[in-house]
PDB file of C-alpha atoms and ligand atoms in Angstrom:
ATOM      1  CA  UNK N   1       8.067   4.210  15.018  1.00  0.00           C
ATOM      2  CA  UNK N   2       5.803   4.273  11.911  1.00  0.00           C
ATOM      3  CA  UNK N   3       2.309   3.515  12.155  1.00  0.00           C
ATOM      4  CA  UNK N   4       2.418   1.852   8.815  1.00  0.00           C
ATOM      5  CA  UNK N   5       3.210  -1.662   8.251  1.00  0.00           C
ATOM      6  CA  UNK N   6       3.708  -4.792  10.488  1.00  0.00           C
ATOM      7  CA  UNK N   7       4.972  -3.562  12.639  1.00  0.00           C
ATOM      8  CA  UNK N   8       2.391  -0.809  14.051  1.00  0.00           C
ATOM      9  CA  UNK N   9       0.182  -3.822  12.928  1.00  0.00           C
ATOM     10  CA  UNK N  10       1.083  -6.297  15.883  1.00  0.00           C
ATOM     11  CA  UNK N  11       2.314  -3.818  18.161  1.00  0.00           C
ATOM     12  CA  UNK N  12      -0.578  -0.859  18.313  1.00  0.00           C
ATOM     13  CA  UNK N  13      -3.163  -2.813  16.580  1.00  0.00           C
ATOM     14  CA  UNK N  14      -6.300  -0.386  17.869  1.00  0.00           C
ATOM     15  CA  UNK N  15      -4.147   2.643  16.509  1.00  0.00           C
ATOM     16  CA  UNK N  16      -3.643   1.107  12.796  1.00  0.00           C
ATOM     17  CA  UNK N  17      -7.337   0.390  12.204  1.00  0.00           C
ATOM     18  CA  UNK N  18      -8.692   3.551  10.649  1.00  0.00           C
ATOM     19  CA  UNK N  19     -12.099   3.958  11.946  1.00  0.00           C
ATOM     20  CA  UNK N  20     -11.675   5.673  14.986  1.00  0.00           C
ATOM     21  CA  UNK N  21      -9.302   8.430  12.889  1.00  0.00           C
ATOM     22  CA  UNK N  22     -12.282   8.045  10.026  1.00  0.00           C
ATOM     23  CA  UNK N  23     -14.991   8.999  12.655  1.00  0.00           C
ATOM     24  CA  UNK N  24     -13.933  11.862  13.364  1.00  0.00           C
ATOM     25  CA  UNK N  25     -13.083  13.228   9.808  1.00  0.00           C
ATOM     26  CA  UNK N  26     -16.458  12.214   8.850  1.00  0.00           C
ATOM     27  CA  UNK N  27     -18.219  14.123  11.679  1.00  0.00           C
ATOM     28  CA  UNK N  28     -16.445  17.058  11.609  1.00  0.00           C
ATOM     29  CA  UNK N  29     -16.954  17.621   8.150  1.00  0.00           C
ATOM     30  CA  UNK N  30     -20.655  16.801   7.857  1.00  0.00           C
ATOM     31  CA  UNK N  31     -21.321  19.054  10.650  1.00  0.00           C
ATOM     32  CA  UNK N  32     -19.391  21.836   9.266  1.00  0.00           C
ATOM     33  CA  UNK N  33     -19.630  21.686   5.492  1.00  0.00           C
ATOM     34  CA  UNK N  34     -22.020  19.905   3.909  1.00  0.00           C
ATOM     35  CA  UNK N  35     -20.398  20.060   0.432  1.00  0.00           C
ATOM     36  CA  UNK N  36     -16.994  19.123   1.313  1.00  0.00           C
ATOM     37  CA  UNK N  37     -15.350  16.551  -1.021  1.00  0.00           C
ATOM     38  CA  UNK N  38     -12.876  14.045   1.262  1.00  0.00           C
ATOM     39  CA  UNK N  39     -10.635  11.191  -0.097  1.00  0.00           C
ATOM     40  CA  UNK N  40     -10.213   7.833   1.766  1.00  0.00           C
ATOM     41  CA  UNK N  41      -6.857   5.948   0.683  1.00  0.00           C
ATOM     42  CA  UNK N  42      -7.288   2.650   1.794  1.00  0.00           C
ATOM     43  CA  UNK N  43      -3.609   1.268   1.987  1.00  0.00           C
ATOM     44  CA  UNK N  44      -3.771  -2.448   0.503  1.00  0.00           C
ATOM     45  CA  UNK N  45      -7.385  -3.265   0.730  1.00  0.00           C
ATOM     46  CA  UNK N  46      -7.495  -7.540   1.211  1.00  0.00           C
ATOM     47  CA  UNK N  47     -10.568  -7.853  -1.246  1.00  0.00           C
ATOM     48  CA  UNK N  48     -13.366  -7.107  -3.269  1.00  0.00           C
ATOM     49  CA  UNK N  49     -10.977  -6.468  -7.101  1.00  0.00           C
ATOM     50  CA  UNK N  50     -10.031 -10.565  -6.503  1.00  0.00           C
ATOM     51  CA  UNK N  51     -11.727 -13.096  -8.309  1.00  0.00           C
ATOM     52  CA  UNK N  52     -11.968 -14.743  -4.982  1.00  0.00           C
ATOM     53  CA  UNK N  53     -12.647 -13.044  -1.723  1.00  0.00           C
ATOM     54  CA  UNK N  54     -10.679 -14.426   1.153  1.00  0.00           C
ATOM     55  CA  UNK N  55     -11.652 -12.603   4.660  1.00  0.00           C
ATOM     56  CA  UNK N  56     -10.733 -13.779   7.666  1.00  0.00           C
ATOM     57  CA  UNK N  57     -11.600 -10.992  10.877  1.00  0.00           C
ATOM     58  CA  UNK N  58     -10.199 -12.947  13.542  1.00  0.00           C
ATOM     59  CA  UNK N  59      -6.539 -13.246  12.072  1.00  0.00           C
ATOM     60  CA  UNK N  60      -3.517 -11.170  13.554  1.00  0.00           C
ATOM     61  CA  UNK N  61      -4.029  -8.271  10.429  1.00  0.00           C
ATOM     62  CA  UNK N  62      -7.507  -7.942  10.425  1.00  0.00           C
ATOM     63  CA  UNK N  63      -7.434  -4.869  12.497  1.00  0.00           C
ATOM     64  CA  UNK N  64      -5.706  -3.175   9.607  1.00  0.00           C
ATOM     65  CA  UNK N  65      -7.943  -5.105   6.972  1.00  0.00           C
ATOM     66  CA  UNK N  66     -11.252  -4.497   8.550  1.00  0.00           C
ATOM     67  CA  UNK N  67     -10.418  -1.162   9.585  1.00  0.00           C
ATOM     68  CA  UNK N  68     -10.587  -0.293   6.285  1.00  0.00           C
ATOM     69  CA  UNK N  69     -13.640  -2.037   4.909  1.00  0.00           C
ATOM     70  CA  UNK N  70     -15.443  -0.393   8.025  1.00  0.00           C
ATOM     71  CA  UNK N  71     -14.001   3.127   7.310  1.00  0.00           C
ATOM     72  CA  UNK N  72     -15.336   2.497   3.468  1.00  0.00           C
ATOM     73  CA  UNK N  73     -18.556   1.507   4.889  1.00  0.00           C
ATOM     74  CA  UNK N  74     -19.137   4.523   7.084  1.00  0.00           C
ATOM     75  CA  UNK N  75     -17.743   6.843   4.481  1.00  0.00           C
ATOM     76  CA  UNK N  76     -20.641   5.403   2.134  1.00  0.00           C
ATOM     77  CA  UNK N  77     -23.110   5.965   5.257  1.00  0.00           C
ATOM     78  CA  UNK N  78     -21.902   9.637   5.504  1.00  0.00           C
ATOM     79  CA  UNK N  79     -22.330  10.022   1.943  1.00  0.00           C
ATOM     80  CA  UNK N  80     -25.821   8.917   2.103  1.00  0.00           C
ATOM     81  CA  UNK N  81     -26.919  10.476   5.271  1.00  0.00           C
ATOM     82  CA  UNK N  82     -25.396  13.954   4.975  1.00  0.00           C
ATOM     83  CA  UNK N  83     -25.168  14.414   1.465  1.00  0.00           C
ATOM     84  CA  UNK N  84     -21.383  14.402   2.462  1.00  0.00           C
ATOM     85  CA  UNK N  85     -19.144  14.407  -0.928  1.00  0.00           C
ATOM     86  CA  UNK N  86     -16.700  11.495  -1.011  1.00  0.00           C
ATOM     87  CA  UNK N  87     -14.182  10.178  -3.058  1.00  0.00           C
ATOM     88  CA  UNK N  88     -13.028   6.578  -2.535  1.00  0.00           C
ATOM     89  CA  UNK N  89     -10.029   5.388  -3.927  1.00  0.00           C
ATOM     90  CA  UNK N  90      -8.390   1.727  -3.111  1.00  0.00           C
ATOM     91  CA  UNK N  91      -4.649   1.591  -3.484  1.00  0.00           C
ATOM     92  CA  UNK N  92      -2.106  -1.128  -3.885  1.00  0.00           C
ATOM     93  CA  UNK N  93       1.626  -1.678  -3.217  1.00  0.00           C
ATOM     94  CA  UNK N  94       2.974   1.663  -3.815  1.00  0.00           C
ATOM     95  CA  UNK N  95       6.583   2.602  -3.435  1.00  0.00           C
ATOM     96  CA  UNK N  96       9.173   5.638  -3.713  1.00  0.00           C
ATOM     97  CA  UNK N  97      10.734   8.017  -2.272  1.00  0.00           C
ATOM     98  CA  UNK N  98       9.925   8.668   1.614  1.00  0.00           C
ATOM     99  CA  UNK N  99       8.779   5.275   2.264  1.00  0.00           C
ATOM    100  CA  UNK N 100       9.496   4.442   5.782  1.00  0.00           C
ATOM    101  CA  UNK N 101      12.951   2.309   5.883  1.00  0.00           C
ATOM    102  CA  UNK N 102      11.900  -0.010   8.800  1.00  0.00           C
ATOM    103  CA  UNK N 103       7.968  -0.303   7.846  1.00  0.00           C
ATOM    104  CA  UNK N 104       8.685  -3.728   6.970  1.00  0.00           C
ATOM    105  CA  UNK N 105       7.204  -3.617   3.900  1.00  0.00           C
ATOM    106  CA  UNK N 106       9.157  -5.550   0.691  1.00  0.00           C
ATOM    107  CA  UNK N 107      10.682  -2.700  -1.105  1.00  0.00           C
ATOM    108  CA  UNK N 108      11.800  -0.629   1.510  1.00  0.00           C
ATOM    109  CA  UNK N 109      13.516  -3.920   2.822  1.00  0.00           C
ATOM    110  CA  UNK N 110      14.920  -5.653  -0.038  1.00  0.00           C
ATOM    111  CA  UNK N 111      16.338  -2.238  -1.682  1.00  0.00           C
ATOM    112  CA  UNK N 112      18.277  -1.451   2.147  1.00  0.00           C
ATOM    113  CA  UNK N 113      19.165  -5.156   2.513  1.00  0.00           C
ATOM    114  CA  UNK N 114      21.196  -4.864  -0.988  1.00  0.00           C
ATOM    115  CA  UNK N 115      22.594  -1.350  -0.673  1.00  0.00           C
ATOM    116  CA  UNK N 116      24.014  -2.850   2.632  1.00  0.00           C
ATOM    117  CA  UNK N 117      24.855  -6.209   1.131  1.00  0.00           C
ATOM    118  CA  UNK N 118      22.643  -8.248   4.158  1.00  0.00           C
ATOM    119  CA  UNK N 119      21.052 -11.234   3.132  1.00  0.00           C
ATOM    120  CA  UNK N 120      17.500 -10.625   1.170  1.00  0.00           C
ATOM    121  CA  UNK N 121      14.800 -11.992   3.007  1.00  0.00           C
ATOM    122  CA  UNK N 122      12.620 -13.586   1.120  1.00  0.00           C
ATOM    123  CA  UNK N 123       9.209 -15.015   2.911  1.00  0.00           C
ATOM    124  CA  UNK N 124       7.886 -18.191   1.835  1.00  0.00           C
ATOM    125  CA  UNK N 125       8.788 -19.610  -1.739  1.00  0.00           C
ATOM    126  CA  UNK N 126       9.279 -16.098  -3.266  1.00  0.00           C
ATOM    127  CA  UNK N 127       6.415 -17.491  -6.484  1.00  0.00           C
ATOM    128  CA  UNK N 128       3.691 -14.621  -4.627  1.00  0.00           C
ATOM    129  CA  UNK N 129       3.194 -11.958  -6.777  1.00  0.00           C
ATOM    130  CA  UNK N 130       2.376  -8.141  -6.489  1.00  0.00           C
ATOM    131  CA  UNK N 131       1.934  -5.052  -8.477  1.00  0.00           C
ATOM    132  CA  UNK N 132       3.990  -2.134  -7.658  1.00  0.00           C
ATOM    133  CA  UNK N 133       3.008   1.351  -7.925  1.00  0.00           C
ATOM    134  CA  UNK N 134       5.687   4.609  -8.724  1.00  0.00           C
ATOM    135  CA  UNK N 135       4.343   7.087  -5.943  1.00  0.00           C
ATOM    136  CA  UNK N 136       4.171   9.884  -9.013  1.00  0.00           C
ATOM    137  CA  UNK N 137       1.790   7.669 -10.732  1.00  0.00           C
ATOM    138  CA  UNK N 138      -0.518   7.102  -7.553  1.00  0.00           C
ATOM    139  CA  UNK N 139      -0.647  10.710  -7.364  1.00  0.00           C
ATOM    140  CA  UNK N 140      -1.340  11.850 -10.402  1.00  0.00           C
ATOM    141  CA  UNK N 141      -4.692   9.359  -9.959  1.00  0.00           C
ATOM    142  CA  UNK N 142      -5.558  10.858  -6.742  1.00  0.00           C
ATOM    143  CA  UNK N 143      -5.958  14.663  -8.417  1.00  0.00           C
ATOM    144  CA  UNK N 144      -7.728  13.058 -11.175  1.00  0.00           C
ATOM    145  CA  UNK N 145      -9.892  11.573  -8.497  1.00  0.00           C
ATOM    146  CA  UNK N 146     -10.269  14.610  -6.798  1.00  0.00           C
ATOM    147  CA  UNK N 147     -11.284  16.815  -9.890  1.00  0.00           C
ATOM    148  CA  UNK N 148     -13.561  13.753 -10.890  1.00  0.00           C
ATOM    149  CA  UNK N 149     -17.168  14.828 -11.234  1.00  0.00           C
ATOM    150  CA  UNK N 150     -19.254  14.988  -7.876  1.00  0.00           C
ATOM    151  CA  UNK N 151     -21.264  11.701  -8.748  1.00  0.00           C
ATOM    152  CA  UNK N 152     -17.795   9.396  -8.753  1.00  0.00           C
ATOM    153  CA  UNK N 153     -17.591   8.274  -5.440  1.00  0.00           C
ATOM    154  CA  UNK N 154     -15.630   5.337  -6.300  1.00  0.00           C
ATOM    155  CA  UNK N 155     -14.393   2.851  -4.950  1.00  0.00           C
ATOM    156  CA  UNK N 156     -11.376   2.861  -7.539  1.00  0.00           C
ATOM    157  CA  UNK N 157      -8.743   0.834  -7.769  1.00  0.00           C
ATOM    158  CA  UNK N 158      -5.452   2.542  -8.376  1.00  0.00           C
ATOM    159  CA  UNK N 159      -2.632   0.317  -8.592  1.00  0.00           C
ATOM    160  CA  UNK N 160       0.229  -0.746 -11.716  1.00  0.00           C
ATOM    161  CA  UNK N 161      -1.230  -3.970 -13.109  1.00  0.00           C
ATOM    162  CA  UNK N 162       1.603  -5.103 -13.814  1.00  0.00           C
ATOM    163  CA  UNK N 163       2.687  -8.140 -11.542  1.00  0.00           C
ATOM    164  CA  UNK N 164       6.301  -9.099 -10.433  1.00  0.00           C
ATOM    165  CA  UNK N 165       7.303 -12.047  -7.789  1.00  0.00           C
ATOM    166  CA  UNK N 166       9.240 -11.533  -4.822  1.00  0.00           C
ATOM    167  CA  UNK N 167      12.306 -13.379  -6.267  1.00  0.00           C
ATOM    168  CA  UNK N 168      12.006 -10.921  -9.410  1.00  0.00           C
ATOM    169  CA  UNK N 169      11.436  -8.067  -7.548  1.00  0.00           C
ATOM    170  CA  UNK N 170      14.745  -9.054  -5.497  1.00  0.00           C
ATOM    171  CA  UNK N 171      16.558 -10.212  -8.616  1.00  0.00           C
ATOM    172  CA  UNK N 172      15.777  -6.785 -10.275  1.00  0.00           C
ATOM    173  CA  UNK N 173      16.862  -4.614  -7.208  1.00  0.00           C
ATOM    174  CA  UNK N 174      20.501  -6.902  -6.966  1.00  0.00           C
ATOM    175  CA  UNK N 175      20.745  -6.313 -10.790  1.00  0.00           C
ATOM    176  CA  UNK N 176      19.926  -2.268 -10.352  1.00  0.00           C
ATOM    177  CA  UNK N 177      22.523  -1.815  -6.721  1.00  0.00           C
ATOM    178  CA  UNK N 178      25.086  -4.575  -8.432  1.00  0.00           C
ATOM    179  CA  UNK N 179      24.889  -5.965  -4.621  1.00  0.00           C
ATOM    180  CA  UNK N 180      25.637  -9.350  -4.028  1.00  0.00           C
ATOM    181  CA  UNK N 181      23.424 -10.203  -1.318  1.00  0.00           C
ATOM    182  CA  UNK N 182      21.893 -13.595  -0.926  1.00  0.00           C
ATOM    183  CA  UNK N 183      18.426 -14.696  -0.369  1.00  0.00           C
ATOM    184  CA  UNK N 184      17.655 -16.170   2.323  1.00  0.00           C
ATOM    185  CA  UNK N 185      13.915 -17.841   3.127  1.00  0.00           C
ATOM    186  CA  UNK N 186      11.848 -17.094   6.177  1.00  0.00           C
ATOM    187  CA  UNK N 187       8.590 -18.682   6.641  1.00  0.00           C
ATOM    188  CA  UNK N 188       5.402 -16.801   4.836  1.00  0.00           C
ATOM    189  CA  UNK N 189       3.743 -14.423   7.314  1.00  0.00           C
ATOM    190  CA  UNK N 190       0.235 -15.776   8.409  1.00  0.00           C
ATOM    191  CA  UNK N 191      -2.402 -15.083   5.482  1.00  0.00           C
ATOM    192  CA  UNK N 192      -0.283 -13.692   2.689  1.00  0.00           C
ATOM    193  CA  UNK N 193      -1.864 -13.079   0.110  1.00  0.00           C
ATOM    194  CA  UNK N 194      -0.412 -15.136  -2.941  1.00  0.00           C
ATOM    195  CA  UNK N 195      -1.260 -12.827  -5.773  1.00  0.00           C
ATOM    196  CA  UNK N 196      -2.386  -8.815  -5.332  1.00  0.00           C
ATOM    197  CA  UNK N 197      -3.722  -7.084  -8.764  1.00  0.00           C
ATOM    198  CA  UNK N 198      -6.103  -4.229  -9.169  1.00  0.00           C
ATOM    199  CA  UNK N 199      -8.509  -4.495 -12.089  1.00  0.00           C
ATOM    200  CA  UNK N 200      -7.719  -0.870 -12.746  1.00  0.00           C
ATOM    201  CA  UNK N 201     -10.577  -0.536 -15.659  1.00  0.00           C
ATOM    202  CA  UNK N 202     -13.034   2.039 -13.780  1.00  0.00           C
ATOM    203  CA  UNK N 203      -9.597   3.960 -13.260  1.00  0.00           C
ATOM    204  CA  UNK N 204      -8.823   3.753 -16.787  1.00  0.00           C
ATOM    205  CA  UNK N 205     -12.641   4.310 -17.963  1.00  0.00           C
ATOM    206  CA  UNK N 206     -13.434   7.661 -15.802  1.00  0.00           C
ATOM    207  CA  UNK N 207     -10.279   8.956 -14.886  1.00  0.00           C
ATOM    208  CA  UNK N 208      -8.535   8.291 -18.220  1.00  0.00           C
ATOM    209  CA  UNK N 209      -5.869   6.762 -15.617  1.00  0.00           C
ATOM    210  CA  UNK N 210      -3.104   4.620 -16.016  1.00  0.00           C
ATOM    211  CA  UNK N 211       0.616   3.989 -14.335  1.00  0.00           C
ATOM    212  CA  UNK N 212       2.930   5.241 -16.972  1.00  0.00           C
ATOM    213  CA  UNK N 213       6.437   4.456 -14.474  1.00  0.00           C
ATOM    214  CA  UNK N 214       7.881   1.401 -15.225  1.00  0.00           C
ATOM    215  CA  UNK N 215       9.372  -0.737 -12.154  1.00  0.00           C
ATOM    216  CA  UNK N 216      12.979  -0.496 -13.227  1.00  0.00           C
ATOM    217  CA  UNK N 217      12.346   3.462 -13.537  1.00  0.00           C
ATOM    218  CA  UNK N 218      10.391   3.620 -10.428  1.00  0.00           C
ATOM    219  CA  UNK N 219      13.233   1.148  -8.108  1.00  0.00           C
ATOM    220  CA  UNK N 220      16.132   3.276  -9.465  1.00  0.00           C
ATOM    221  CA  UNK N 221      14.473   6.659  -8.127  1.00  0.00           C
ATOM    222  CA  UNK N 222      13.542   4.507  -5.077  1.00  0.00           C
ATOM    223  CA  UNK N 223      16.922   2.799  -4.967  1.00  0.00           C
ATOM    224  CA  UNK N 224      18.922   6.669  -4.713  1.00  0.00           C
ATOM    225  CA  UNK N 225      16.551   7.774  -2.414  1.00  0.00           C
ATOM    226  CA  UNK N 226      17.523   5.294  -0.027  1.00  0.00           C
ATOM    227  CA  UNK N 227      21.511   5.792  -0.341  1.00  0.00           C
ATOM    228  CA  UNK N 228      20.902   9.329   0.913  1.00  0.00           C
ATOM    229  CA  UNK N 229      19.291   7.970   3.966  1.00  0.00           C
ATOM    230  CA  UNK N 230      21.522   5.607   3.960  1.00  0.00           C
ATOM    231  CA  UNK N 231      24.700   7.672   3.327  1.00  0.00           C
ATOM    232  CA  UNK N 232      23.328   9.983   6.286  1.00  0.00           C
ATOM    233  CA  UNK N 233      23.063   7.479   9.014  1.00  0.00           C
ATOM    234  CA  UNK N 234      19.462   8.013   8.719  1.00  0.00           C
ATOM    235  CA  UNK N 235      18.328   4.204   8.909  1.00  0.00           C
ATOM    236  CA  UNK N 236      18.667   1.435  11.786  1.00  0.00           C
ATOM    237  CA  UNK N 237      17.628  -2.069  10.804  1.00  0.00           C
ATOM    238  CA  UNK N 238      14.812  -2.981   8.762  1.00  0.00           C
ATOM    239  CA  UNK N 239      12.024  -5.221  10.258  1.00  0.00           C
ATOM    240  CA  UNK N 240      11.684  -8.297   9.159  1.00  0.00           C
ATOM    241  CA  UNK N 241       9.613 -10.253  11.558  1.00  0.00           C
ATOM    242  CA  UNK N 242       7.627 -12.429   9.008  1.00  0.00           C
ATOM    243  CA  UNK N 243       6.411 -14.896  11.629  1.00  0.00           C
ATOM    244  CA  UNK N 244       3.556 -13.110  13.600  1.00  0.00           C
TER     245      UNK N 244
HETATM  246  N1  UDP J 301       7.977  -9.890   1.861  1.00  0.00           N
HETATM  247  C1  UDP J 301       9.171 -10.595   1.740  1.00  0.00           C
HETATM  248  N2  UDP J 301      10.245 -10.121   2.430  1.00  0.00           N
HETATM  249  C2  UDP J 301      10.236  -8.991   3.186  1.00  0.00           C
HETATM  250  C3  UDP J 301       9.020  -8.278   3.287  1.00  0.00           C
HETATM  251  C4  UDP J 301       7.913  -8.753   2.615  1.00  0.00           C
HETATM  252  O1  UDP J 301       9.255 -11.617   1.040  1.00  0.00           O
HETATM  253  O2  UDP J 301      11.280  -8.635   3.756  1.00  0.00           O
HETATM  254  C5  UDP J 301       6.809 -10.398   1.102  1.00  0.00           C
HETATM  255  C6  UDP J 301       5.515 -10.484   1.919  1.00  0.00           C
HETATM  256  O3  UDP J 301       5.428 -11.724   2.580  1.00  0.00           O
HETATM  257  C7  UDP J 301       4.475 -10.340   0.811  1.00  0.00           C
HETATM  258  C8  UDP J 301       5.158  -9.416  -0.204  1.00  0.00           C
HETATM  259  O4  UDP J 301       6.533  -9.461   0.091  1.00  0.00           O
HETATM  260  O5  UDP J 301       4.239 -11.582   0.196  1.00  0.00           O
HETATM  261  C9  UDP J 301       4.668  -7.980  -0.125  1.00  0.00           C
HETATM  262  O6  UDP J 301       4.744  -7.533   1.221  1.00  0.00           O
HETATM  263  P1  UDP J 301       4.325  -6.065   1.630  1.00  0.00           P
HETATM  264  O7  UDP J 301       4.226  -6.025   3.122  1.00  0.00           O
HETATM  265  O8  UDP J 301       5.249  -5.079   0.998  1.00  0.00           O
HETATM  266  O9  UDP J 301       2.886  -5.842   0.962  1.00  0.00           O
HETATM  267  P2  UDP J 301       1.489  -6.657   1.127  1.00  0.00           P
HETATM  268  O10 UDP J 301       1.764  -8.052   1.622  1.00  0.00           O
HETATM  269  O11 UDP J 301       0.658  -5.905   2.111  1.00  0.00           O
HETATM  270  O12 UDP J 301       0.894  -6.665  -0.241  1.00  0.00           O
END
C-alpha cells in the first residue's frame, strides 16, 4: 500500500508524518558531513504562500500537515546549529507518470475512473480549485534548487500557478480519454482546502524557474501512462474514501 495519500493518512498516521524519517537524515548527516547539502520536499504544505493561514493540529490530516511544518522547522534548527547545508523546497499538486493509481489523490483517480468508464467522483461542489504540476517541470526546479548558491535555503514554492477546478480538471480528462463517465458527488473530505496556489515569485526570481508543461500536455502523458498499467492488469480500485 502506498504511504502517500489518504489513505496511509488515516490508516498509518505516525508513519506519514515525516519527522521521525527527518530525524534521522538530519543526524546522520550533521554528524558525518558537515557540508552536505540535503533537500526537503514537503508534499502539499497546508500554509504559509495563502493569503490566509488556516491550521488546525487536532484534525484527522494534521499528522501529515504538521509533520511537515515540524520537519521544516528542525531542518532550519540543523541548519543553524551544525552549519548543516539545506535546501527547502515546498511543492504542490504534482502529477505524471508513476503516480500511485490507488493513492487517492484527484488525478490518479479521475484519469483511471474515465479510462474505465466508472463514475467520476467528484467531492463536494467540484468549484475548489488547484494548480497542477507536470512531474518534468517539478524536477527541473529541484536541480535548479540543488545547484542554487549555498546561501538559498529556501523555503520555495514550486508549483504551476495556474489554477483549474475539479469539474474542469474532470471535464478536461473526459474530453482527452473521449470516456463517458458521469460525475457523481461525494461529500468534501473534512478541511479541504478550497483554493491551493503557490506564489511561485522567489522560484521565478532566484531560480529563473517556471512550469513550462501545460495541463492538457501534462494529462495526455499522464493519461497513456495509466493505460499501460491499466492494459497490464497492473491496477485494483482506486480509493475514494472522501468521508474521513
Ligand atoms: N478530489 C475529488 N475526487 C477524488 C479525489 C480528490 O474531488 O476522487 C478533490 C479533493 O477533495 C480536493 C482536490 O480534489 O479538493 C485535490 O485532492 P488531492 O488529494 O489530489 O490534493 P490536495 O487536496 O492535497 O491538494
Amino acid at each position: 500500500m502506498s504511504r502517500h495519500g489518504f489513505t496511509a493518512m488515516y490508516e498509518y498516521p505516525l508513519y506519514v508524518s515525516s519527522c521521525p524519517g527527518a530525524h534521522v537524515i538530519y543526524d546522520t548527516i550533521s554528524r558525518q558531513f558537515c557540508h552536505v547539502v540535503i533537500a526537503v520536499f514537503l508534499p502539499r504544505l497546508n500554509s504559509c504562500v495563502y493569503k490566509k493561514l488556516i491550521i488546525n493540529p487536532i484534525c484527522t490530516r494534521a499528522c501529515y500537515d504538521e509533520g511537515k511544518r515540524c520537519a521544516e522547522t528542525l531542518f532550519f534548527d540543523y541548519h543553524r546549529q551544525h552549519n548543516l547545508d539545506i535546501k527547502v523546497v515546498r511543492i504542490f499538486n504534482t502529477y505524471g507518470p508513476r503516480m500511485h493509481p490507488n493513492d487517492g489523490r484527484v488525478v490518479s483517480n479521475f484519469i483511471v475512473q474515465a479510462l474505465r468508464g466508472e463514475d467520476i467522483t467528484i467531492y463536494g461542489d467540484g468549484q475548489q480549485s488547484r494548480s497542477f504540476c507536470y512531474v518534468d517541470d517539478m524536477i527541473d526546479g529541484f536541480v535548479r534548487m540543488m545547484n542554487s548558491e549555498r546561501g538559498l535555503t529556501g523555503p520555495v514554492n514550486m508549483g504551476n500557478p495556474v489554477e483549474f477546478t475539479m469539474l474542469e480538471l474532470a471535464e478536461n480528462i473526459l474530453r482527452i480519454v473521449a470516456g463517458k463517465s458521469k460525475l457523481t458527488f461525494k461529500p468534501l473530505p473534512a478541511d479541504d482546502p478550497r483554493q491551493r496556489q503557490p506564489d511561485i515569485s522567489q522560484a521565478r526570481s532566484k531560480l529563473n524557474w517556471e512550469p513550462k508543461v501545460s495541463l492538457e500536455d501534462g494529462l495526455k502523458e499522464t493519461i497513456l501512462y495509466f493505460k499501460r498499467l491499466l492494459k497490464n492488469g497492473d491496477v485494483r480500485s482506486v480509493n475514494t474514501r472522501s468521508v474521513l
